[in-house]
PDB file of C-alpha atoms in Angstrom:
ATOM      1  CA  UNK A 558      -0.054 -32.855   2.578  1.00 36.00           C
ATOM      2  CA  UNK A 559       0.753 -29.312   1.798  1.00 35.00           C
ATOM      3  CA  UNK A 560      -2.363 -27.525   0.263  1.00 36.00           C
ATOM      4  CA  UNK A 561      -1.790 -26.064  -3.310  1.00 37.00           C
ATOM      5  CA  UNK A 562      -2.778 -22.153  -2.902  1.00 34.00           C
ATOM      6  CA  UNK A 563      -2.228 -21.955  -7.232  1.00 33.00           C
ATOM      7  CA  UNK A 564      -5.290 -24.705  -8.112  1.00 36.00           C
ATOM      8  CA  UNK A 565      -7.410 -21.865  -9.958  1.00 39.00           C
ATOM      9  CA  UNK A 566      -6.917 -18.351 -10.971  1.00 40.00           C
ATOM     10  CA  UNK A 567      -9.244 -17.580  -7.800  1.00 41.00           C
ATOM     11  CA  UNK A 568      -6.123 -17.828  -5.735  1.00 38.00           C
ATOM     12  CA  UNK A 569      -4.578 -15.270  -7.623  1.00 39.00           C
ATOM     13  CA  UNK A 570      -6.971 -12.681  -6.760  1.00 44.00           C
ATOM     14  CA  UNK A 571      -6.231 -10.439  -3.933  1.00 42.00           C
ATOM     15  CA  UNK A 572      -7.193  -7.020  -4.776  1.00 42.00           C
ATOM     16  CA  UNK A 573     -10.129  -7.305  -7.625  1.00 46.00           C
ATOM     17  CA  UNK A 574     -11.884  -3.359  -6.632  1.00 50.00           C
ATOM     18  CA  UNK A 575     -10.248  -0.342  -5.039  1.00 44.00           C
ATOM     19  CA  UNK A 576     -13.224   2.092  -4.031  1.00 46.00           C
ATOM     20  CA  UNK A 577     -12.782   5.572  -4.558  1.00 45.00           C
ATOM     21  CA  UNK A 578      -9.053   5.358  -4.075  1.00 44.00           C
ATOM     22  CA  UNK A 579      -8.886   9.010  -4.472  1.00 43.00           C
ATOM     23  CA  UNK A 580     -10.375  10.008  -2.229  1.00 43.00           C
ATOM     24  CA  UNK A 581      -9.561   6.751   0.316  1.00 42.00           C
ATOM     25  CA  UNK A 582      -5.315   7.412  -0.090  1.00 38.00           C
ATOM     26  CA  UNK A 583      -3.805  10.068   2.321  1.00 34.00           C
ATOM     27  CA  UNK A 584      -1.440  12.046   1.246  1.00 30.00           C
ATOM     28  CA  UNK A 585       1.188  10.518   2.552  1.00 30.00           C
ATOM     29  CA  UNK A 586       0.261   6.915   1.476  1.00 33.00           C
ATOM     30  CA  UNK A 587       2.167   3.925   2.950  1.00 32.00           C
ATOM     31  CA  UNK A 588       2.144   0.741   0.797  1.00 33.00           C
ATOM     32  CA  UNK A 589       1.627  -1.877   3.147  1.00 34.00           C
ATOM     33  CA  UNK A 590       3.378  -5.075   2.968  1.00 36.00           C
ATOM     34  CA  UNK A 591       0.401  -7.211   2.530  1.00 36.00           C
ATOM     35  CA  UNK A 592       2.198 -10.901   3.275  1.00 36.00           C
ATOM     36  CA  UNK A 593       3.724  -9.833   6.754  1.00 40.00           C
ATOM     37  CA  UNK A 594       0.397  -8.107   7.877  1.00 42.00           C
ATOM     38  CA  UNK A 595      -1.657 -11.721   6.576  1.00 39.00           C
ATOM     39  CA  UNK A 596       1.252 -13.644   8.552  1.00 41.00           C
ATOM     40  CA  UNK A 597       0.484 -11.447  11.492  1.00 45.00           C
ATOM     41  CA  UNK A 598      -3.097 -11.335  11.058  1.00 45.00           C
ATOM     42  CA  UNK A 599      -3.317 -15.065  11.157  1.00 41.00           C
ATOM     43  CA  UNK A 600      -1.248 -15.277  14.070  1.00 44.00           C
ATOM     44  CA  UNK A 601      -3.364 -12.824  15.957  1.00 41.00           C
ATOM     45  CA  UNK A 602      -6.313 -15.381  15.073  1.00 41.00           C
ATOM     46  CA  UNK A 603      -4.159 -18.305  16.731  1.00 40.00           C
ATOM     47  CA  UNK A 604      -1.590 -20.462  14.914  1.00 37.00           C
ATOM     48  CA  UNK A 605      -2.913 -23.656  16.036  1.00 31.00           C
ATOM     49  CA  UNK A 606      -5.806 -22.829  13.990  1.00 40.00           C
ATOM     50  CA  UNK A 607      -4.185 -22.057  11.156  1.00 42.00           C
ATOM     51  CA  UNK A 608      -2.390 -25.435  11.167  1.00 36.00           C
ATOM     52  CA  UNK A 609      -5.277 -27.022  11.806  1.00 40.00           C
ATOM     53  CA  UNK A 610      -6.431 -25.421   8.138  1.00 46.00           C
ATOM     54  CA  UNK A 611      -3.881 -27.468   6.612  1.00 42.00           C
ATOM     55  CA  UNK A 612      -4.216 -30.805   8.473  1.00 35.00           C
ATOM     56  CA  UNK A 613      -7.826 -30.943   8.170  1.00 43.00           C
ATOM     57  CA  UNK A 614      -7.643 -30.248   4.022  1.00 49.00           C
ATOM     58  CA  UNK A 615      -4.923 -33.209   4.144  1.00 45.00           C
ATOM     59  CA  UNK A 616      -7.167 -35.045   5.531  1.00 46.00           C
ATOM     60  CA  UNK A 617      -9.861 -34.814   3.148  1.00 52.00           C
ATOM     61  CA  UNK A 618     -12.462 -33.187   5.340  1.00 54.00           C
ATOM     62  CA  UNK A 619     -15.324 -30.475   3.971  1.00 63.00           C
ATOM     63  CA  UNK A 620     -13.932 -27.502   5.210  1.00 63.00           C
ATOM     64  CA  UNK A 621     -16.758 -25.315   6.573  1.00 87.00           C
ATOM     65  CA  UNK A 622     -17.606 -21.730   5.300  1.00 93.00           C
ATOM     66  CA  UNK A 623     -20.215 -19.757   6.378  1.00 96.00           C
ATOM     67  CA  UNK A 624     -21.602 -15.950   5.684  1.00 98.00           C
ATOM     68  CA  UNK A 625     -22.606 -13.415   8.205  1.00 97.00           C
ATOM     69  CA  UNK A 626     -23.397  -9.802   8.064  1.00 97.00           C
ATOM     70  CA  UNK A 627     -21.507  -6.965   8.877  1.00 97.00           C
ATOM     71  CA  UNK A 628     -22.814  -5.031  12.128  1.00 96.00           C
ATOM     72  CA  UNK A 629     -21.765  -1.680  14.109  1.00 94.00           C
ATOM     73  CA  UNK A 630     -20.124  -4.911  16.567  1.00 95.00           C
ATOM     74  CA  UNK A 631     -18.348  -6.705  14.446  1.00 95.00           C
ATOM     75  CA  UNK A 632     -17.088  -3.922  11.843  1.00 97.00           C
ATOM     76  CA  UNK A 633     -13.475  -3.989  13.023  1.00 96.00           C
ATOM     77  CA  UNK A 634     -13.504  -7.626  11.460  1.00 96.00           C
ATOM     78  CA  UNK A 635     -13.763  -5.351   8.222  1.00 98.00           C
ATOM     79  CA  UNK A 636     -11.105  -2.955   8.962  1.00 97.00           C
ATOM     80  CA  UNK A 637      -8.785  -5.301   9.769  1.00 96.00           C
ATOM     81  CA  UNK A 638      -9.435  -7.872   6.337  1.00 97.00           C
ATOM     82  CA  UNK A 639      -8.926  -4.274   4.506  1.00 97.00           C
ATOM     83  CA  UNK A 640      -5.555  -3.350   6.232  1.00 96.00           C
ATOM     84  CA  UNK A 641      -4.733  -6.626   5.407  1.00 95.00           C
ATOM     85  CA  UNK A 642      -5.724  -7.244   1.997  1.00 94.00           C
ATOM     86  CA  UNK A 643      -5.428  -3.535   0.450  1.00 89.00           C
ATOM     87  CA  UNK A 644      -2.985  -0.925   0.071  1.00 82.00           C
ATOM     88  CA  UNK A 645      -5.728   1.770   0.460  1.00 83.00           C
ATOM     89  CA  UNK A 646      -6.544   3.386   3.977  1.00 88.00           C
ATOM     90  CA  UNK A 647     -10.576   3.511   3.689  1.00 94.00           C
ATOM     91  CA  UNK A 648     -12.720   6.083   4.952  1.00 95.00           C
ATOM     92  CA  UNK A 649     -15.929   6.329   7.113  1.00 96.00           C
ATOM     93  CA  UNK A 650     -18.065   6.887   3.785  1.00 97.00           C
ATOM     94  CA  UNK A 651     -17.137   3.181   2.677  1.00 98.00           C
ATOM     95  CA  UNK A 652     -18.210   1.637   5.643  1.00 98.00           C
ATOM     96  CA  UNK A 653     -21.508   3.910   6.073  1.00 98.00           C
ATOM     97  CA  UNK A 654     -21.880   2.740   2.588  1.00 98.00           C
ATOM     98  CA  UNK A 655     -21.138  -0.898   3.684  1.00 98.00           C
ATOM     99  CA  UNK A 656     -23.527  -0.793   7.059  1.00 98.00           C
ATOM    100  CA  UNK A 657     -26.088   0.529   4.764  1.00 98.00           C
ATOM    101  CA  UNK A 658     -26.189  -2.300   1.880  1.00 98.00           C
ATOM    102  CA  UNK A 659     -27.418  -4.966   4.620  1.00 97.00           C
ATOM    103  CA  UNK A 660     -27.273  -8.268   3.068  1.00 98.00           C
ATOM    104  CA  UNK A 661     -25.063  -6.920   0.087  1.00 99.00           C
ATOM    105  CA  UNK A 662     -22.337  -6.962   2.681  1.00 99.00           C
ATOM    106  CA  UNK A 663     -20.748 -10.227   4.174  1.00 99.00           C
ATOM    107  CA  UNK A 664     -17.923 -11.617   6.061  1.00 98.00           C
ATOM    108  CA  UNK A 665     -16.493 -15.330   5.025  1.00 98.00           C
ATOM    109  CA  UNK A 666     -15.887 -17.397   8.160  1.00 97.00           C
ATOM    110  CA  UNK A 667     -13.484 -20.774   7.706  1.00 94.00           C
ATOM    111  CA  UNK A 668     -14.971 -22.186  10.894  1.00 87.00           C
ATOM    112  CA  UNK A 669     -14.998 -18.952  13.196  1.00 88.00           C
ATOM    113  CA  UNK A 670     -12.209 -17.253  11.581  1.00 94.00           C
ATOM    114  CA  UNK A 671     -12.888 -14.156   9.740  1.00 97.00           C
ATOM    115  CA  UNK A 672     -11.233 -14.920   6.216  1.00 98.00           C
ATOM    116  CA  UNK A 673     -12.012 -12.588   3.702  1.00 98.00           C
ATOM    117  CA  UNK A 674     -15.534 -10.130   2.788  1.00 99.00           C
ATOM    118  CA  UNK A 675     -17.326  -8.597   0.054  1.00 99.00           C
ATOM    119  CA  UNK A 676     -18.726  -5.133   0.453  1.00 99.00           C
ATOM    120  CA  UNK A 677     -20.992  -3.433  -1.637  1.00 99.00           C
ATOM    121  CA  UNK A 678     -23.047  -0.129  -2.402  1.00 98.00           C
ATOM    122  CA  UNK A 679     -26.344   0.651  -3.305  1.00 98.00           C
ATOM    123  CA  UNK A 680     -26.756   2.855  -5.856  1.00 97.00           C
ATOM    124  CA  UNK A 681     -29.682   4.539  -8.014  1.00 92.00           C
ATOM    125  CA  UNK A 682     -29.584   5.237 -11.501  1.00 86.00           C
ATOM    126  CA  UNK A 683     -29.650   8.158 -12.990  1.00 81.00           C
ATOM    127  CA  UNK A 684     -32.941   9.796 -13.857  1.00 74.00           C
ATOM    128  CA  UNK A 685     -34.972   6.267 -11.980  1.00 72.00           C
ATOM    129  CA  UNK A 686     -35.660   5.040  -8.932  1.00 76.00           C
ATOM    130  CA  UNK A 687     -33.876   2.183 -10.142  1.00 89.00           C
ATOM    131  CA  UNK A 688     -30.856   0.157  -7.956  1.00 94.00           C
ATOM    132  CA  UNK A 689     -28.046  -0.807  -9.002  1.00 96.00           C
ATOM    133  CA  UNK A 690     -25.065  -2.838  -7.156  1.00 98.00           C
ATOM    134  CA  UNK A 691     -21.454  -0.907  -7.052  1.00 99.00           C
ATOM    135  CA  UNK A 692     -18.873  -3.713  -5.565  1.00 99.00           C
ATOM    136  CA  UNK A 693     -16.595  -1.876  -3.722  1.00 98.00           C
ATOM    137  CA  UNK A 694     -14.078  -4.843  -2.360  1.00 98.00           C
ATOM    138  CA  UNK A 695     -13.593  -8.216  -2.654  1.00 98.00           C
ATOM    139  CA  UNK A 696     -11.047  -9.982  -1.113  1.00 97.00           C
ATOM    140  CA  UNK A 697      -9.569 -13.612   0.751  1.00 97.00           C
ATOM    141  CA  UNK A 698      -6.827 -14.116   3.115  1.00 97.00           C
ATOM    142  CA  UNK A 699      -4.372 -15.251   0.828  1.00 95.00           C
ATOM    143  CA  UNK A 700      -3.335 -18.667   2.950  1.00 95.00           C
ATOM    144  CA  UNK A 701      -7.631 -19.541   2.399  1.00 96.00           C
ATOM    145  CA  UNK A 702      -8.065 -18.939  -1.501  1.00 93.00           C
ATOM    146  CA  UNK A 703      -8.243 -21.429  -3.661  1.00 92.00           C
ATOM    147  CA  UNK A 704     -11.393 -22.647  -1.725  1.00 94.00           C
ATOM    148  CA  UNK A 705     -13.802 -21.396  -3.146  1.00 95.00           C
ATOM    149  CA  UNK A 706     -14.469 -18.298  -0.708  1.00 97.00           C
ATOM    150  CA  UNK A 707     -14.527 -15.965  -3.248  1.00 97.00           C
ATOM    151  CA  UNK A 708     -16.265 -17.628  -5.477  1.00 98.00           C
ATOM    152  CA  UNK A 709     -19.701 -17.893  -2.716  1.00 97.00           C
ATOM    153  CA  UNK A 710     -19.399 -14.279  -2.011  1.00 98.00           C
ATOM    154  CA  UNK A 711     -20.213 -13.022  -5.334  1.00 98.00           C
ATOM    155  CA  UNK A 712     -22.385 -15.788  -5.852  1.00 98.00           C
ATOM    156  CA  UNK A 713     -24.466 -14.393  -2.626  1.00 98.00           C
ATOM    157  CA  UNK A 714     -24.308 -11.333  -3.799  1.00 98.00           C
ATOM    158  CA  UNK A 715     -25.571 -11.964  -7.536  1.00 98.00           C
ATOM    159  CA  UNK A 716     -27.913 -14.440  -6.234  1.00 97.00           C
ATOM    160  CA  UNK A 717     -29.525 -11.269  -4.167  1.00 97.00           C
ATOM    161  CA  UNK A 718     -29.557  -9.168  -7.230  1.00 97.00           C
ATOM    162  CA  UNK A 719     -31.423 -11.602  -9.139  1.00 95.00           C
ATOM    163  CA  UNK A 720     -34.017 -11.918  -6.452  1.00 95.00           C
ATOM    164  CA  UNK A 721     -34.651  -8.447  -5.907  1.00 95.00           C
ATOM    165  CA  UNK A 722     -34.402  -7.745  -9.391  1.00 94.00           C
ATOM    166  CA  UNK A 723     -31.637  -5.560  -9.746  1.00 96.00           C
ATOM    167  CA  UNK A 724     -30.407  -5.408 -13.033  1.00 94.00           C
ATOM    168  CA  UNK A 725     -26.784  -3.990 -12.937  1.00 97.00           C
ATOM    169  CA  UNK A 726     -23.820  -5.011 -10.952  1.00 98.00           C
ATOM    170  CA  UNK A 727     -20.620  -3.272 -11.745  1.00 99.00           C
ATOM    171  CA  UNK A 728     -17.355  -2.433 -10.043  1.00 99.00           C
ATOM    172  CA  UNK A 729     -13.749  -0.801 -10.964  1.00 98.00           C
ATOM    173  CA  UNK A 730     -10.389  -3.152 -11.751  1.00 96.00           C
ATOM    174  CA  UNK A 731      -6.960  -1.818 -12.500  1.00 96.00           C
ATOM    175  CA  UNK A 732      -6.133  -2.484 -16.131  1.00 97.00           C
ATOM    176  CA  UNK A 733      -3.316  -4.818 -15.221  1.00 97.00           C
ATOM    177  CA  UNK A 734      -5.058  -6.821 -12.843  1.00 95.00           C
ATOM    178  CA  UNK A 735      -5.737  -9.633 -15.544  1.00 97.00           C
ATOM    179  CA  UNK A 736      -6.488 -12.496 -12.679  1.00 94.00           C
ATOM    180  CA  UNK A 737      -9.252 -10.392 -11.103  1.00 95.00           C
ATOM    181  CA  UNK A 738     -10.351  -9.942 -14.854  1.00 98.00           C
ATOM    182  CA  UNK A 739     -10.912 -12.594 -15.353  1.00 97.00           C
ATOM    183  CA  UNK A 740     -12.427 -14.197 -12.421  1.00 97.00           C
ATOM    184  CA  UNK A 741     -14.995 -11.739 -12.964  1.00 98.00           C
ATOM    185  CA  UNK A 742     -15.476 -12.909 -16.861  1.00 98.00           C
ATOM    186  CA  UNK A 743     -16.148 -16.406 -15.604  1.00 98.00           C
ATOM    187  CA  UNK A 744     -19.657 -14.489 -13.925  1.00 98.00           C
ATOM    188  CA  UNK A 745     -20.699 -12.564 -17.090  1.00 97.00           C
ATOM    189  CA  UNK A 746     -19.088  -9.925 -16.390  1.00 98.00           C
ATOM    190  CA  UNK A 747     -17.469  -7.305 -19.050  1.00 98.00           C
ATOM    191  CA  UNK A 748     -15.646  -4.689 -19.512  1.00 98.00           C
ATOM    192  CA  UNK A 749     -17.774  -1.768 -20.712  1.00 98.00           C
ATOM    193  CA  UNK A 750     -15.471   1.447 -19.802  1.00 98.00           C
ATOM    194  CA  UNK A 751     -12.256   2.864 -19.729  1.00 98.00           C
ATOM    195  CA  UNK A 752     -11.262   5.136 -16.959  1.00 98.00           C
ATOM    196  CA  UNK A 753      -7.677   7.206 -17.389  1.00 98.00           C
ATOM    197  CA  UNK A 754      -6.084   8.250 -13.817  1.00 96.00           C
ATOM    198  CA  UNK A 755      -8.419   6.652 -11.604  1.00 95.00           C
ATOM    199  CA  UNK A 756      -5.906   5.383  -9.441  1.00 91.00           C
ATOM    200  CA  UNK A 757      -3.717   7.548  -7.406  1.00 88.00           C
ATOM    201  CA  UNK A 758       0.034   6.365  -5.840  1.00 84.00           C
ATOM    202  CA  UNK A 759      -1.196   3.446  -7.885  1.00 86.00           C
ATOM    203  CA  UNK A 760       0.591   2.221 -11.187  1.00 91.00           C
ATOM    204  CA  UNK A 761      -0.986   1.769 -13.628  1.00 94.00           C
ATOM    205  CA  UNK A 762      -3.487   4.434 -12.898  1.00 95.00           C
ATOM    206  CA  UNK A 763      -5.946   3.324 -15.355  1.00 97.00           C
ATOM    207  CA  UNK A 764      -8.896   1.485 -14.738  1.00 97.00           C
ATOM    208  CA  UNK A 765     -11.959  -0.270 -16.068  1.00 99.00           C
ATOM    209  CA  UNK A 766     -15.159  -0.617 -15.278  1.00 99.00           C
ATOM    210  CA  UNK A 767     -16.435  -4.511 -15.068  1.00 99.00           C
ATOM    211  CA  UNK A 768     -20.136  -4.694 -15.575  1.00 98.00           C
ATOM    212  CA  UNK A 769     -23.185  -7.467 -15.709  1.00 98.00           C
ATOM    213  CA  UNK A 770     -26.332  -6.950 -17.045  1.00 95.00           C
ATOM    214  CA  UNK A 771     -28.759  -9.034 -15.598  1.00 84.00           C
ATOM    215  CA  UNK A 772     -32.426  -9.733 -17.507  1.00 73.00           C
ATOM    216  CA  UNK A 773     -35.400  -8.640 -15.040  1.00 68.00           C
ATOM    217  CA  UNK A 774     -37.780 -11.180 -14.433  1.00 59.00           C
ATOM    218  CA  UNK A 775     -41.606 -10.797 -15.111  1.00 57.00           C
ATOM    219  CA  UNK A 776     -44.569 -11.226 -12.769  1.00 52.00           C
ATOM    220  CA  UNK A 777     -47.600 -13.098 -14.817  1.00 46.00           C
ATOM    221  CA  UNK A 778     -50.879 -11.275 -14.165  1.00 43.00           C
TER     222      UNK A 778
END
């Protein structure tokens, strides 16, 4: 049975947040060609493996996902899911940034292969010591979306936000990108800015900013 990677619009959803792409792009930015560098990443994980994938979903087994942190020892995992997934060439600050967040950061696992991340930032508002959450990627492997991957990384992440009472999660979205959109409208979140020329070597350049406003909870004296 072949597995149907177009069940939901989560499969859809490669790129959903470029990080400071202005300052991430060199100069002399190469588009990569993101389907020949998943084929190859898979293959580098063993195509046996990825078979398997496809026979064990035909056969109606749970597949297994699991979340771990990212590490200085297993940061390359993140590198590589980024050359992968994103035509941007990162730099150090994004993963300092993403070392720093702890538990804000995660790699997905589909039994022990690395399949796709979330990393974040922590931020403080201005003129508080208030924290807010800036998502800086999010992104699957595309043979492994449409399993709900993506969908249990932002869930980990919101469910973190909620219990350390952090009240604003937010992160950018090209203007055209109407699948990443709304995947992030099914969480609550909204659009609440316009940026012009966010993007560079990107087209359209626009952007917005996706946003969710959480309710703080209240300790009863």
């Amino acid at each position: 049975m072949e597995l149907d990677l177009q069940r939901n619009e989560e499969c859809k959803v490669a790129i959903v947040s470029v990080d400071d792409a202005k300052e991430a792009l060199e100069c002399k930015h190469v588009v990569y060609d993101v389907f020949s560098l998943v084929h190859s990443q898979i293959q580098t994980f063993g195509r046996l493996r990825h078979l398997s994938l496809f026979s064990r979903m035909g056969a109606g087994r749970e597949v297994s996902i699991s979340l771990d942190g990212v590490r200085d020892k297993n940061l390359m995992q993140l590198k590589k899911l980024n050359l992968a997934l994103f035509p941007v060439r990162y730099n150090d600050k994004y993963y300092t940034d993403a070392l720093a967040s702890g538990e804000f950061t995660k790699l997905a696992y589909y039994s022990d292969i690395c399949v796709g991340a979330i990393a974040c930032r922590l931020e403080k508002k201005e003129g508080g010591g208030q924290v807010r959450v800036y998502i800086m990627t999010l992104g699957v492997l595309a043979p492994y979306r449409g399993l709900g991957i993506g969908t249990r990384l932002l869930n980990h992440v919101l469910d973190l936000c909620s219990k350390q009472n952090i009240s604003e999660v937010y992160l950018h979205v090209q203007t055209n990108n109407e699948d990443a959109i709304n995947f992030y409208k099914k969480f609550g979140f909204e659009i609440t800015e316009t940026i012009q020329n966010y993007y560079t070597n990107i087209t359209p350049p626009d952007c917005y900013v996706l946003t969710r406003y959480t309710v703080l909870s209240t300790t009863k004296k």
